[in-house]
């Protein structure tokens, strides 16, 4: 019995699963980015969904595989879905800033999605840093965003309990990262991977023990191997974007304190009038809920709700259904056909 | 008497997780120290200087060897990306024109008083012709964009291959 378990544990470590299996069509491409369209077989709602994912991971976490895909859940529930996939930046993209991501990719992709769908109103959903980008985008142009959902998206960087001294040093400019980033051009995926690990869990073997414990369950192994693949699959971040995250978002906390600009245009989060759902999870050392909740006070949306879920950073989206409060909220805020 | 089954692997998981939690807390506490911050701060400038020297040396060497540098390839790719952006802008403008033409056609269909009958009949035909031209142009732009995309891929893969060979 124990031998079987260990054999299947070793086998599971060597699985390279296929991910992103939902039927999709590329409707626009630019540089490395692609706007994907996932049609719903039984479209029930007028407003399509526009997904924005983080720039440090690959977005296939939203479509890990059959029955563990949020995108599949959207399609089954009757929503047409679009995903702006930024692709993997290279050294040639070193000058691509957050302003570029917002105006040249998110905004342009959104226009293409409007053009493709023929719909005037959308639900925009942002995950992790993608949610931070989504909120800036919504403040930049709120015209066609009926609903805005931000999932585990950091907004307020005023405090970071585990590394408060590092944050203070960054705020006091005792640590300067600009020159080293300029020299490197891009932040390599390994730096992102180990940086994230330092924040979350410098020593991480718990997931292997969980796999060993569940090594006799095929379903568990399937999900584990997909999730593990994604966890190790970081992408580089362009130097200009990284500097903006570190200097404008974290050091100067401009999203909350004010002064954030996109191509010199001041971003006022008060411009966000869309219906807003913000959700965060209880056990997320990477983006604790204290980093997400302050967006509630920045926007002028009349219909806004903050929900705290049980769970971790990514587990929420790797299921065969939407989180229940999100499903109900989305249904209530979409127009049935 | 009730029998209690102990699952070794569950115990291992729970015990391991507890140890992991404690180890991580200890590591984080030790990393969150001013001495380490000072050390990092003091090493940044020498590292930047070293990177600077290496990059300058490489630039000079590749110049003598008549080879393009990573920056040269990146700059070429930037030009390709700019072409992509221009094509997108043209495509957007064509789309706006086609929307406008469609609106004009709708207006003409509903309010054709005051226009001679032959002119009123020929206008929708002319607009349809313009729309067809725009569609063709949009298709051609998409083809051009695809070609540019392939060219960029080729440029980057050649660069990666030469990087690996070195």
Tab-separated table of N, CA, C and O in Angstrom, chain B residues 22-143:
chain	number	residue	atom	x	y	z
B	22	UNK	N	6.753	27.058	11.220
B	22	UNK	CA	7.694	27.607	12.203
B	22	UNK	C	9.009	28.021	11.544
B	22	UNK	O	9.557	29.069	11.865
B	23	UNK	N	9.474	27.185	10.628
B	23	UNK	CA	10.720	27.501	9.910
B	23	UNK	C	10.577	28.815	9.141
B	23	UNK	O	11.450	29.681	9.194
B	24	UNK	N	9.451	28.936	8.445
B	24	UNK	CA	9.227	30.137	7.636
B	24	UNK	C	9.137	31.389	8.499
B	24	UNK	O	9.678	32.431	8.139
B	25	UNK	N	8.440	31.253	9.616
B	25	UNK	CA	8.347	32.406	10.521
B	25	UNK	C	9.724	32.825	11.002
B	25	UNK	O	10.034	34.020	11.056
B	26	UNK	N	10.537	31.823	11.320
B	26	UNK	CA	11.879	32.113	11.819
B	26	UNK	C	12.730	32.765	10.717
B	26	UNK	O	13.437	33.751	10.965
B	27	UNK	N	12.636	32.222	9.505
B	27	UNK	CA	13.413	32.783	8.376
B	27	UNK	C	12.978	34.223	8.099
B	27	UNK	O	13.817	35.121	7.956
B	28	UNK	N	11.662	34.424	8.065
B	28	UNK	CA	11.159	35.776	7.775
B	28	UNK	C	11.631	36.765	8.839
B	28	UNK	O	12.023	37.891	8.536
B	29	UNK	N	11.595	36.309	10.099
B	29	UNK	CA	12.039	37.181	11.204
B	29	UNK	C	13.522	37.532	11.025
B	29	UNK	O	13.927	38.670	11.226
B	30	UNK	N	14.303	36.539	10.643
B	30	UNK	CA	15.745	36.774	10.471
B	30	UNK	C	16.062	37.616	9.238
B	30	UNK	O	17.074	38.314	9.199
B	31	UNK	N	15.205	37.519	8.236
B	31	UNK	CA	15.425	38.323	7.026
B	31	UNK	C	15.005	39.776	7.237
B	31	UNK	O	15.525	40.674	6.590
B	32	UNK	N	14.042	39.963	8.120
B	32	UNK	CA	13.517	41.313	8.350
B	32	UNK	C	14.388	42.060	9.368
B	32	UNK	O	13.951	42.404	10.453
B	33	UNK	N	15.653	42.262	9.007
B	33	UNK	CA	16.617	42.890	9.909
B	33	UNK	C	17.315	44.057	9.204
B	33	UNK	O	17.616	43.963	8.014
B	34	UNK	N	17.605	45.096	9.976
B	34	UNK	CA	18.283	46.261	9.400
B	34	UNK	C	19.670	45.920	8.863
B	34	UNK	O	20.112	46.475	7.863
B	35	UNK	N	20.346	44.978	9.566
B	35	UNK	CA	21.711	44.626	9.148
B	35	UNK	C	21.698	44.065	7.716
B	35	UNK	O	22.560	44.391	6.896
B	36	UNK	N	20.679	43.255	7.422
B	36	UNK	CA	20.577	42.656	6.085
B	36	UNK	C	20.221	43.722	5.037
B	36	UNK	O	20.722	43.709	3.907
B	37	UNK	N	19.380	44.663	5.462
B	37	UNK	CA	18.991	45.758	4.559
B	37	UNK	C	20.222	46.612	4.227
B	37	UNK	O	20.457	46.947	3.070
B	38	UNK	N	21.017	46.916	5.270
B	38	UNK	CA	22.240	47.703	5.066
B	38	UNK	C	23.202	46.973	4.135
B	38	UNK	O	23.804	47.581	3.240
B	39	UNK	N	23.333	45.661	4.363
B	39	UNK	CA	24.234	44.850	3.546
B	39	UNK	C	23.783	44.901	2.077
B	39	UNK	O	24.588	45.131	1.165
B	40	UNK	N	22.466	44.729	1.853
B	40	UNK	CA	21.922	44.759	0.483
B	40	UNK	C	22.180	46.114	-0.158
B	40	UNK	O	22.615	46.204	-1.309
B	41	UNK	N	21.913	47.180	0.640
B	41	UNK	CA	22.128	48.539	0.139
B	41	UNK	C	23.578	48.779	-0.258
B	41	UNK	O	23.860	49.375	-1.308
B	42	UNK	N	24.500	48.268	0.560
B	42	UNK	CA	25.931	48.508	0.291
B	42	UNK	C	26.431	47.711	-0.918
B	42	UNK	O	27.429	48.072	-1.526
B	43	UNK	N	25.740	46.623	-1.252
B	43	UNK	CA	26.212	45.781	-2.365
B	43	UNK	C	25.596	46.172	-3.714
B	43	UNK	O	26.032	45.709	-4.765
B	44	UNK	N	24.557	47.008	-3.654
B	44	UNK	CA	23.851	47.335	-4.896
B	44	UNK	C	24.735	48.109	-5.869
B	44	UNK	O	24.842	47.742	-7.039
B	45	UNK	N	25.391	49.166	-5.363
B	45	UNK	CA	26.213	49.991	-6.248
B	45	UNK	C	27.379	49.237	-6.891
B	45	UNK	O	27.555	49.328	-8.117
B	46	UNK	N	28.155	48.469	-6.112
B	46	UNK	CA	29.224	47.696	-6.751
B	46	UNK	C	28.689	46.726	-7.807
B	46	UNK	O	29.318	46.558	-8.862
B	47	UNK	N	27.535	46.148	-7.542
B	47	UNK	CA	26.944	45.212	-8.506
B	47	UNK	C	26.565	45.933	-9.805
B	47	UNK	O	26.830	45.456	-10.913
B	48	UNK	N	25.962	47.135	-9.639
B	48	UNK	CA	25.583	47.929	-10.817
B	48	UNK	C	26.832	48.291	-11.619
B	48	UNK	O	26.846	48.191	-12.854
B	49	UNK	N	27.893	48.699	-10.908
B	49	UNK	CA	29.151	49.063	-11.590
B	49	UNK	C	29.713	47.886	-12.371
B	49	UNK	O	30.158	48.034	-13.510
B	50	UNK	N	29.674	46.697	-11.731
B	50	UNK	CA	30.209	45.514	-12.409
B	50	UNK	C	29.388	45.194	-13.657
B	50	UNK	O	29.940	44.904	-14.714
B	51	UNK	N	28.069	45.287	-13.507
B	51	UNK	CA	27.195	45.016	-14.666
B	51	UNK	C	27.492	46.004	-15.790
B	51	UNK	O	27.541	45.644	-16.968
B	52	UNK	N	27.722	47.255	-15.388
B	52	UNK	CA	28.031	48.312	-16.343
B	52	UNK	C	29.298	47.992	-17.137
B	52	UNK	O	29.322	48.092	-18.367
B	53	UNK	N	30.360	47.583	-16.408
B	53	UNK	CA	31.635	47.238	-17.043
B	53	UNK	C	31.459	46.090	-18.030
B	53	UNK	O	31.940	46.149	-19.169
B	54	UNK	N	30.745	45.047	-17.574
B	54	UNK	CA	30.556	43.852	-18.427
B	54	UNK	C	29.802	44.236	-19.699
B	54	UNK	O	30.172	43.857	-20.807
B	55	UNK	N	28.733	45.053	-19.512
B	55	UNK	CA	27.931	45.432	-20.676
B	55	UNK	C	28.736	46.290	-21.653
B	55	UNK	O	28.654	46.103	-22.873
B	56	UNK	N	29.543	47.208	-21.117
B	56	UNK	CA	30.373	48.060	-21.993
B	56	UNK	C	31.390	47.215	-22.748
B	56	UNK	O	31.604	47.392	-23.957
B	57	UNK	N	32.008	46.297	-22.020
B	57	UNK	CA	33.001	45.405	-22.624
B	57	UNK	C	32.359	44.583	-23.754
B	57	UNK	O	32.911	44.475	-24.858
B	58	UNK	N	31.174	44.042	-23.477
B	58	UNK	CA	30.471	43.232	-24.484
B	58	UNK	C	30.142	44.070	-25.715
B	58	UNK	O	30.296	43.613	-26.849
B	59	UNK	N	29.667	45.303	-25.464
B	59	UNK	CA	29.332	46.215	-26.571
B	59	UNK	C	30.558	46.425	-27.468
B	59	UNK	O	30.470	46.347	-28.694
B	60	UNK	N	31.723	46.690	-26.832
B	60	UNK	CA	32.950	46.937	-27.597
B	60	UNK	C	33.379	45.691	-28.368
B	60	UNK	O	33.710	45.751	-29.551
B	61	UNK	N	33.333	44.561	-27.692
B	61	UNK	CA	33.768	43.314	-28.320
B	61	UNK	C	32.895	42.975	-29.536
B	61	UNK	O	33.402	42.619	-30.604
B	62	UNK	N	31.581	43.074	-29.355
B	62	UNK	CA	30.675	42.728	-30.462
B	62	UNK	C	30.833	43.721	-31.618
B	62	UNK	O	30.633	43.363	-32.773
B	63	UNK	N	31.213	44.960	-31.251
B	63	UNK	CA	31.470	45.959	-32.282
B	63	UNK	C	32.662	45.530	-33.151
B	63	UNK	O	32.597	45.557	-34.384
B	64	UNK	N	33.762	45.104	-32.480
B	64	UNK	CA	34.940	44.641	-33.219
B	64	UNK	C	34.632	43.380	-34.027
B	64	UNK	O	35.135	43.181	-35.121
B	65	UNK	N	33.777	42.531	-33.459
B	65	UNK	CA	33.453	41.263	-34.141
B	65	UNK	C	32.355	41.433	-35.193
B	65	UNK	O	31.960	40.482	-35.844
B	66	UNK	N	31.859	42.664	-35.283
B	66	UNK	CA	30.805	42.972	-36.236
B	66	UNK	C	29.540	42.139	-36.004
B	66	UNK	O	28.935	41.606	-36.930
B	67	UNK	N	29.187	42.005	-34.728
B	67	UNK	CA	27.991	41.231	-34.358
B	67	UNK	C	26.953	42.164	-33.733
B	67	UNK	O	27.332	43.125	-33.053
B	68	UNK	N	25.689	41.885	-33.951
B	68	UNK	CA	24.680	42.715	-33.273
B	68	UNK	C	24.597	42.347	-31.789
B	68	UNK	O	24.770	41.178	-31.438
B	69	UNK	N	24.359	43.340	-30.954
B	69	UNK	CA	24.205	43.054	-29.521
B	69	UNK	C	22.734	42.773	-29.228
B	69	UNK	O	21.857	42.964	-30.081
B	70	UNK	N	22.484	42.360	-27.993
B	70	UNK	CA	21.116	42.107	-27.548
B	70	UNK	C	20.290	43.391	-27.687
B	70	UNK	O	19.128	43.350	-28.085
B	71	UNK	N	20.932	44.529	-27.385
B	71	UNK	CA	20.235	45.816	-27.489
B	71	UNK	C	19.882	46.127	-28.943
B	71	UNK	O	18.790	46.640	-29.221
B	72	UNK	N	20.816	45.805	-29.880
B	72	UNK	CA	20.526	46.041	-31.304
B	72	UNK	C	19.286	45.258	-31.742
B	72	UNK	O	18.399	45.788	-32.412
B	73	UNK	N	19.250	43.988	-31.368
B	73	UNK	CA	18.105	43.131	-31.740
B	73	UNK	C	16.831	43.687	-31.109
B	73	UNK	O	15.781	43.770	-31.766
B	74	UNK	N	16.959	44.100	-29.830
B	74	UNK	CA	15.784	44.633	-29.127
B	74	UNK	C	15.281	45.896	-29.819
B	74	UNK	O	14.069	46.086	-29.967
B	75	UNK	N	16.211	46.732	-30.269
B	75	UNK	CA	15.803	47.969	-30.953
B	75	UNK	C	15.116	47.667	-32.280
B	75	UNK	O	14.144	48.324	-32.649
B	76	UNK	N	15.618	46.665	-33.000
B	76	UNK	CA	14.986	46.261	-34.259
B	76	UNK	C	13.562	45.769	-33.985
B	76	UNK	O	12.612	46.122	-34.695
B	77	UNK	N	13.451	44.962	-32.946
B	77	UNK	CA	12.128	44.434	-32.598
B	77	UNK	C	11.175	45.573	-32.244
B	77	UNK	O	9.992	45.524	-32.575
B	78	UNK	N	11.713	46.599	-31.565
B	78	UNK	CA	10.891	47.748	-31.215
B	78	UNK	C	10.278	48.389	-32.458
B	78	UNK	O	9.120	48.787	-32.457
B	79	UNK	N	11.092	48.457	-33.524
B	79	UNK	CA	10.593	49.042	-34.777
B	79	UNK	C	9.441	48.204	-35.326
B	79	UNK	O	8.447	48.733	-35.832
B	80	UNK	N	9.602	46.879	-35.229
B	80	UNK	CA	8.536	45.985	-35.717
B	80	UNK	C	7.265	46.203	-34.899
B	80	UNK	O	6.162	46.284	-35.444
B	81	UNK	N	7.438	46.341	-33.564
B	81	UNK	CA	6.266	46.553	-32.698
B	81	UNK	C	5.581	47.874	-33.059
B	81	UNK	O	4.354	47.956	-33.093
B	82	UNK	N	6.401	48.887	-33.383
B	82	UNK	CA	5.821	50.178	-33.772
B	82	UNK	C	4.992	50.036	-35.047
B	82	UNK	O	3.924	50.644	-35.183
B	83	UNK	N	5.486	49.195	-35.991
B	83	UNK	CA	4.716	48.960	-37.222
B	83	UNK	C	3.377	48.299	-36.894
B	83	UNK	O	2.340	48.635	-37.468
B	84	UNK	N	3.434	47.358	-35.957
B	84	UNK	CA	2.200	46.695	-35.523
B	84	UNK	C	1.201	47.717	-34.993
B	84	UNK	O	0.009	47.659	-35.297
B	85	UNK	N	1.714	48.648	-34.190
B	85	UNK	CA	0.842	49.668	-33.608
B	85	UNK	C	0.226	50.548	-34.685
B	85	UNK	O	-0.949	50.898	-34.625
B	86	UNK	N	1.041	50.891	-35.689
B	86	UNK	CA	0.542	51.731	-36.792
B	86	UNK	C	-0.582	50.995	-37.527
B	86	UNK	O	-1.601	51.591	-37.868
B	87	UNK	N	-0.380	49.703	-37.772
B	87	UNK	CA	-1.406	48.915	-38.473
B	87	UNK	C	-2.697	48.885	-37.656
B	87	UNK	O	-3.794	49.045	-38.189
B	88	UNK	N	-2.536	48.730	-36.338
B	88	UNK	CA	-3.711	48.726	-35.462
B	88	UNK	C	-4.457	50.051	-35.548
B	88	UNK	O	-5.686	50.085	-35.592
B	89	UNK	N	-3.666	51.149	-35.571
B	89	UNK	CA	-4.298	52.477	-35.651
B	89	UNK	C	-5.072	52.618	-36.955
B	89	UNK	O	-6.202	53.110	-36.972
B	90	UNK	N	-4.450	52.162	-38.062
B	90	UNK	CA	-5.121	52.230	-39.372
B	90	UNK	C	-6.402	51.410	-39.355
B	90	UNK	O	-7.445	51.834	-39.847
B	91	UNK	N	-6.300	50.219	-38.758
B	91	UNK	CA	-7.450	49.324	-38.676
B	91	UNK	C	-8.582	49.975	-37.875
B	91	UNK	O	-9.757	49.906	-38.253
B	92	UNK	N	-8.209	50.634	-36.768
B	92	UNK	CA	-9.209	51.324	-35.947
B	92	UNK	C	-9.890	52.435	-36.737
B	92	UNK	O	-11.108	52.616	-36.666
B	93	UNK	N	-9.058	53.185	-37.497
B	93	UNK	CA	-9.624	54.284	-38.289
B	93	UNK	C	-10.577	53.753	-39.352
B	93	UNK	O	-11.656	54.296	-39.564
B	94	UNK	N	-10.176	52.655	-40.006
B	94	UNK	CA	-11.042	52.047	-41.023
B	94	UNK	C	-12.349	51.576	-40.407
B	94	UNK	O	-13.423	51.719	-40.998
B	95	UNK	N	-12.238	51.033	-39.199
B	95	UNK	CA	-13.438	50.560	-38.512
B	95	UNK	C	-14.382	51.728	-38.241
B	95	UNK	O	-15.586	51.636	-38.488
B	96	UNK	N	-13.798	52.850	-37.772
B	96	UNK	CA	-14.616	54.039	-37.505
B	96	UNK	C	-15.293	54.539	-38.785
B	96	UNK	O	-16.460	54.921	-38.776
B	97	UNK	N	-14.526	54.530	-39.890
B	97	UNK	CA	-15.086	54.975	-41.177
B	97	UNK	C	-16.235	54.054	-41.596
B	97	UNK	O	-17.290	54.523	-42.042
B	98	UNK	N	-16.050	52.757	-41.413
B	98	UNK	CA	-17.110	51.812	-41.827
B	98	UNK	C	-18.365	52.004	-40.982
B	98	UNK	O	-19.483	51.917	-41.474
B	99	UNK	N	-18.177	52.317	-39.689
B	99	UNK	CA	-19.328	52.590	-38.813
B	99	UNK	C	-20.056	53.840	-39.311
B	99	UNK	O	-21.283	53.883	-39.423
B	100	UNK	N	-19.239	54.872	-39.665
B	100	UNK	CA	-19.804	56.134	-40.124
B	100	UNK	C	-20.591	55.932	-41.419
B	100	UNK	O	-21.703	56.432	-41.573
B	101	UNK	N	-20.003	55.160	-42.341
B	101	UNK	CA	-20.678	54.879	-43.622
B	101	UNK	C	-22.004	54.173	-43.397
B	101	UNK	O	-23.012	54.472	-44.044
B	102	UNK	N	-21.977	53.239	-42.458
B	102	UNK	CA	-23.195	52.497	-42.154
B	102	UNK	C	-24.273	53.422	-41.617
B	102	UNK	O	-25.452	53.315	-41.979
B	103	UNK	N	-23.852	54.369	-40.772
B	103	UNK	CA	-24.808	55.330	-40.209
B	103	UNK	C	-25.378	56.224	-41.316
B	103	UNK	O	-26.585	56.492	-41.355
B	104	UNK	N	-24.492	56.645	-42.229
B	104	UNK	CA	-24.950	57.493	-43.350
B	104	UNK	C	-25.970	56.719	-44.179
B	104	UNK	O	-27.008	57.257	-44.583
B	105	UNK	N	-25.672	55.458	-44.407
B	105	UNK	CA	-26.579	54.622	-45.213
B	105	UNK	C	-27.955	54.531	-44.550
B	105	UNK	O	-28.988	54.669	-45.194
B	106	UNK	N	-27.931	54.356	-43.236
B	106	UNK	CA	-29.201	54.251	-42.501
B	106	UNK	C	-29.991	55.551	-42.620
B	106	UNK	O	-31.205	55.536	-42.820
B	107	UNK	N	-29.268	56.681	-42.485
B	107	UNK	CA	-29.944	57.987	-42.585
B	107	UNK	C	-30.546	58.151	-43.970
B	107	UNK	O	-31.693	58.577	-44.127
B	108	UNK	N	-29.770	57.770	-44.993
B	108	UNK	CA	-30.250	57.909	-46.367
B	108	UNK	C	-31.468	57.041	-46.627
B	108	UNK	O	-32.397	57.428	-47.339
B	109	UNK	N	-31.485	55.881	-46.035
B	109	UNK	CA	-32.620	54.977	-46.244
B	109	UNK	C	-33.894	55.504	-45.610
B	109	UNK	O	-34.998	55.282	-46.098
B	110	UNK	N	-33.714	56.225	-44.493
B	110	UNK	CA	-34.911	56.731	-43.811
B	110	UNK	C	-35.309	58.138	-44.276
B	110	UNK	O	-36.474	58.478	-44.294
B	111	UNK	N	-34.330	58.978	-44.640
B	111	UNK	CA	-34.647	60.361	-45.021
B	111	UNK	C	-34.098	60.670	-46.414
B	111	UNK	O	-33.099	61.369	-46.557
B	112	UNK	N	-34.706	60.135	-47.437
B	112	UNK	CA	-34.175	60.398	-48.776
B	112	UNK	C	-34.964	61.470	-49.532
B	112	UNK	O	-34.892	61.583	-50.735
B	113	UNK	N	-35.729	62.277	-48.758
B	113	UNK	CA	-36.462	63.358	-49.418
B	113	UNK	C	-35.487	64.468	-49.802
B	113	UNK	O	-34.493	64.692	-49.121
B	114	UNK	N	-35.764	65.147	-50.864
B	114	UNK	CA	-34.903	66.241	-51.296
B	114	UNK	C	-33.748	65.793	-52.161
B	114	UNK	O	-33.001	66.609	-52.667
B	115	UNK	N	-33.568	64.506	-52.325
B	115	UNK	CA	-32.484	64.009	-53.172
B	115	UNK	C	-33.136	63.389	-54.415
B	115	UNK	O	-34.165	62.724	-54.312
B	116	UNK	N	-32.521	63.619	-55.542
B	116	UNK	CA	-33.101	63.049	-56.766
B	116	UNK	C	-33.110	61.523	-56.675
B	116	UNK	O	-32.260	60.920	-56.014
B	117	UNK	N	-34.090	60.931	-57.373
B	117	UNK	CA	-34.296	59.481	-57.211
B	117	UNK	C	-33.068	58.675	-57.630
B	117	UNK	O	-32.657	57.745	-56.928
B	118	UNK	N	-32.465	59.087	-58.779
B	118	UNK	CA	-31.316	58.308	-59.256
B	118	UNK	C	-30.143	58.400	-58.281
B	118	UNK	O	-29.473	57.411	-58.003
B	119	UNK	N	-29.946	59.638	-57.714
B	119	UNK	CA	-28.846	59.824	-56.756
B	119	UNK	C	-29.114	59.008	-55.495
B	119	UNK	O	-28.225	58.346	-54.949
B	120	UNK	N	-30.387	59.062	-55.055
B	120	UNK	CA	-30.767	58.336	-53.845
B	120	UNK	C	-30.565	56.831	-54.023
B	120	UNK	O	-30.214	56.136	-53.090
B	121	UNK	N	-30.812	56.347	-55.253
B	121	UNK	CA	-30.637	54.907	-55.503
B	121	UNK	C	-29.155	54.520	-55.593
B	121	UNK	O	-28.766	53.442	-55.149
B	122	UNK	N	-28.381	55.432	-56.178
B	122	UNK	CA	-26.967	55.075	-56.396
B	122	UNK	C	-26.115	55.181	-55.129
B	122	UNK	O	-25.118	54.498	-54.990
B	123	UNK	N	-26.541	56.061	-54.182
B	123	UNK	CA	-25.726	56.269	-52.969
B	123	UNK	C	-25.502	54.997	-52.145
B	123	UNK	O	-24.359	54.664	-51.830
B	124	UNK	N	-26.581	54.250	-51.811
B	124	UNK	CA	-26.338	53.021	-51.032
B	124	UNK	C	-25.401	52.051	-51.750
B	124	UNK	O	-24.588	51.390	-51.107
B	125	UNK	N	-25.498	52.040	-53.106
B	125	UNK	CA	-24.606	51.146	-53.867
B	125	UNK	C	-23.160	51.590	-53.701
B	125	UNK	O	-22.268	50.779	-53.437
B	126	UNK	N	-22.975	52.925	-53.818
B	126	UNK	CA	-21.613	53.461	-53.676
B	126	UNK	C	-21.065	53.185	-52.267
B	126	UNK	O	-19.900	52.830	-52.089
B	127	UNK	N	-21.939	53.365	-51.276
B	127	UNK	CA	-21.506	53.123	-49.889
B	127	UNK	C	-21.143	51.652	-49.716
B	127	UNK	O	-20.126	51.311	-49.090
B	128	UNK	N	-21.963	50.780	-50.306
B	128	UNK	CA	-21.675	49.339	-50.206
B	128	UNK	C	-20.315	49.022	-50.831
B	128	UNK	O	-19.552	48.214	-50.298
B	129	UNK	N	-20.028	49.719	-51.945
B	129	UNK	CA	-18.715	49.518	-52.594
B	129	UNK	C	-17.584	49.959	-51.673
B	129	UNK	O	-16.583	49.273	-51.518
B	130	UNK	N	-17.786	51.131	-51.024
B	130	UNK	CA	-16.764	51.639	-50.099
B	130	UNK	C	-16.551	50.681	-48.927
B	130	UNK	O	-15.427	50.437	-48.495
B	131	UNK	N	-17.701	50.132	-48.468
B	131	UNK	CA	-17.603	49.188	-47.346
B	131	UNK	C	-16.805	47.954	-47.740
B	131	UNK	O	-16.016	47.427	-46.966
B	132	UNK	N	-17.017	47.520	-48.975
B	132	UNK	CA	-16.292	46.347	-49.471
B	132	UNK	C	-14.781	46.642	-49.546
B	132	UNK	O	-13.950	45.818	-49.138
B	133	UNK	N	-14.478	47.859	-50.023
B	133	UNK	CA	-13.059	48.260	-50.099
B	133	UNK	C	-12.443	48.275	-48.700
B	133	UNK	O	-11.333	47.786	-48.486
B	134	UNK	N	-13.200	48.812	-47.741
B	134	UNK	CA	-12.691	48.879	-46.360
B	134	UNK	C	-12.445	47.478	-45.814
B	134	UNK	O	-11.428	47.201	-45.192
B	135	UNK	N	-13.409	46.580	-46.100
B	135	UNK	CA	-13.252	45.190	-45.613
B	135	UNK	C	-11.973	44.565	-46.180
B	135	UNK	O	-11.204	43.930	-45.469
B	136	UNK	N	-11.783	44.784	-47.499
B	136	UNK	CA	-10.578	44.235	-48.138
B	136	UNK	C	-9.325	44.815	-47.503
B	136	UNK	O	-8.373	44.099	-47.207
B	137	UNK	N	-9.364	46.140	-47.284
B	137	UNK	CA	-8.212	46.809	-46.660
B	137	UNK	C	-7.918	46.242	-45.275
B	137	UNK	O	-6.769	45.993	-44.922
B	138	UNK	N	-9.000	46.017	-44.508
B	138	UNK	CA	-8.831	45.475	-43.156
B	138	UNK	C	-8.201	44.088	-43.206
B	138	UNK	O	-7.324	43.762	-42.410
B	139	UNK	N	-8.656	43.281	-44.198
B	139	UNK	CA	-8.080	41.934	-44.345
B	139	UNK	C	-6.597	42.025	-44.688
B	139	UNK	O	-5.766	41.296	-44.146
B	140	UNK	N	-6.291	42.961	-45.607
B	140	UNK	CA	-4.890	43.123	-46.002
B	140	UNK	C	-4.031	43.591	-44.825
B	140	UNK	O	-2.896	43.138	-44.648
B	141	UNK	N	-4.596	44.485	-44.018
B	141	UNK	CA	-3.871	44.956	-42.835
B	141	UNK	C	-3.605	43.805	-41.867
B	141	UNK	O	-2.520	43.685	-41.304
B	142	UNK	N	-4.624	42.952	-41.716
B	142	UNK	CA	-4.442	41.794	-40.827
B	142	UNK	C	-3.346	40.872	-41.338
B	142	UNK	O	-2.559	40.339	-40.564
B	143	UNK	N	-3.328	40.700	-42.682
B	143	UNK	CA	-2.282	39.850	-43.276
B	143	UNK	C	-0.904	40.469	-43.055
B	143	UNK	O	0.052	39.769	-42.697
